[in-house]
Coordinates of C-alpha atoms in Angstrom, one line a residue:
Q8 CA 96.7 94.6 85.7
V9 CA 100.0 93.3 87.2
Q10 CA 100.9 91.9 90.6
L11 CA 104.2 92.5 92.2
V12 CA 105.6 90.5 95.1
E13 CA 108.7 91.5 97.0
S14 CA 111.0 89.2 98.9
G15 CA 114.4 89.2 100.6
G16 CA 113.9 91.7 103.4
G17 CA 115.2 91.1 106.9
S18 CA 117.4 92.4 109.7
V19 CA 121.1 93.0 109.5
Q20 CA 123.7 95.0 111.3
T21 CA 125.4 98.1 110.1
G22 CA 127.7 97.3 107.2
G23 CA 125.8 94.2 106.2
S24 CA 124.2 93.3 102.9
L25 CA 120.8 92.2 101.7
R26 CA 119.3 91.3 98.3
L27 CA 115.7 92.2 97.6
S28 CA 113.7 90.7 94.7
C29 CA 110.5 91.7 93.1
E30 CA 108.6 89.3 90.8
T31 CA 105.8 90.4 88.5
T32 CA 103.0 88.6 86.7
R33 CA 103.6 90.6 83.5
D34 CA 106.6 92.4 81.9
P35 CA 106.4 96.1 82.6
Y36 CA 108.7 98.5 80.7
C37 CA 109.8 100.2 83.9
M38 CA 110.2 98.8 87.4
A39 CA 111.4 100.7 90.4
W40 CA 112.3 100.4 94.1
F41 CA 111.0 102.9 96.6
R42 CA 111.4 102.9 100.4
Q43 CA 109.6 104.5 103.3
G44 CA 111.2 104.8 106.7
P45 CA 109.5 105.4 110.0
G46 CA 107.7 108.8 109.9
T47 CA 109.1 109.7 106.5
E48 CA 107.7 110.0 103.0
R49 CA 108.2 107.3 100.4
E50 CA 111.4 108.0 98.4
W51 CA 112.7 106.6 95.2
V52 CA 115.7 104.3 95.3
G53 CA 116.3 103.2 91.8
T54 CA 114.8 101.9 88.5
G55 CA 115.4 99.2 86.0
E56 CA 114.0 99.3 82.5
E57 CA 113.2 96.3 80.3
D58 CA 116.3 97.0 78.2
G59 CA 118.6 96.9 81.3
Q60 CA 119.1 100.6 81.8
T61 CA 119.2 101.7 85.4
Q62 CA 118.9 104.9 87.4
Y63 CA 119.7 105.6 91.0
A64 CA 118.9 108.1 93.7
E65 CA 121.8 110.2 94.8
F66 CA 121.9 108.8 98.3
V67 CA 122.6 105.3 96.9
K68 CA 126.3 106.4 96.2
G69 CA 127.4 103.1 94.8
R70 CA 126.1 101.0 97.7
F71 CA 123.0 99.7 95.9
T72 CA 122.7 97.9 92.6
V73 CA 119.5 97.4 90.6
S74 CA 119.3 94.6 88.1
R75 CA 116.5 93.5 85.9
D76 CA 115.8 90.0 84.7
N77 CA 112.7 90.0 82.6
R78 CA 109.8 89.9 85.1
K79 CA 112.1 90.2 88.1
L80 CA 113.8 93.3 89.6
H81 CA 116.6 92.9 92.1
L82 CA 118.1 95.3 94.6
Q83 CA 121.5 94.4 95.9
M84 CA 122.3 96.5 99.0
S85 CA 125.6 96.6 100.7
S86 CA 127.3 98.8 103.4
L87 CA 123.9 99.2 104.9
K88 CA 123.3 101.9 107.5
P89 CA 120.6 102.3 110.2
E90 CA 119.0 105.1 108.0
D91 CA 118.4 102.5 105.3
T92 CA 115.8 101.0 107.6
G93 CA 112.3 101.0 106.2
M94 CA 109.7 99.2 104.1
Y95 CA 111.0 98.7 100.5
F96 CA 108.4 98.7 97.8
C97 CA 108.5 97.5 94.2
A98 CA 106.6 99.5 91.6
A99 CA 105.9 99.2 87.9
R100 CA 104.6 101.1 84.9
F101 CA 104.0 100.2 81.3
A102 CA 105.9 103.1 79.9
P103 CA 109.6 104.3 80.0
C104 CA 111.0 105.2 83.3
P105 CA 110.7 108.9 84.2
N106 CA 113.9 110.9 84.2
I107 CA 115.4 111.5 87.6
R108 CA 114.0 115.0 87.9
S109 CA 110.5 113.7 87.3
M110 CA 110.8 110.6 89.5
A111 CA 107.9 110.3 91.9
S112 CA 105.7 107.5 93.4
S113 CA 102.8 109.0 91.5
A114 CA 104.4 108.0 88.2
F115 CA 103.8 104.3 89.0
A116 CA 100.5 102.7 88.8
F117 CA 101.3 99.3 90.2
W118 CA 102.8 98.5 93.6
G119 CA 103.8 95.5 95.7
Q120 CA 103.0 95.1 99.4
G121 CA 106.6 95.8 100.5
T122 CA 109.3 94.0 102.4
Q123 CA 110.8 95.3 105.6
V124 CA 114.5 96.0 105.9
T125 CA 115.9 96.7 109.4
V126 CA 119.5 97.8 109.9
S127 CA 120.7 97.9 113.5
S128 CA 123.8 99.8 114.8

């Protein structure tokens, strides 16, 4: 079992930046960020493996950076847009991260409660 706790959410204006963090009680091989906007399905944002490798969803387009520091996963977000608004969740699994084509929330067994990000225009 592992617990994940997200922090760093908040409200910013368009073009602003936020840094989210997720801290775990164990050291999972793969950690990920997902997000869910109002009325939308949960979507994958990016992953960070124990060895430092990262993957990103296409919509990130260089605006977001994932970094892994042992039991912590960070998400540095810049050039934020209103469509980035949503609840951001941290997830973990004790296996290598799925490849991008297989990435899905169902691949992760452990989840945090989420942290809200609101971007106003």
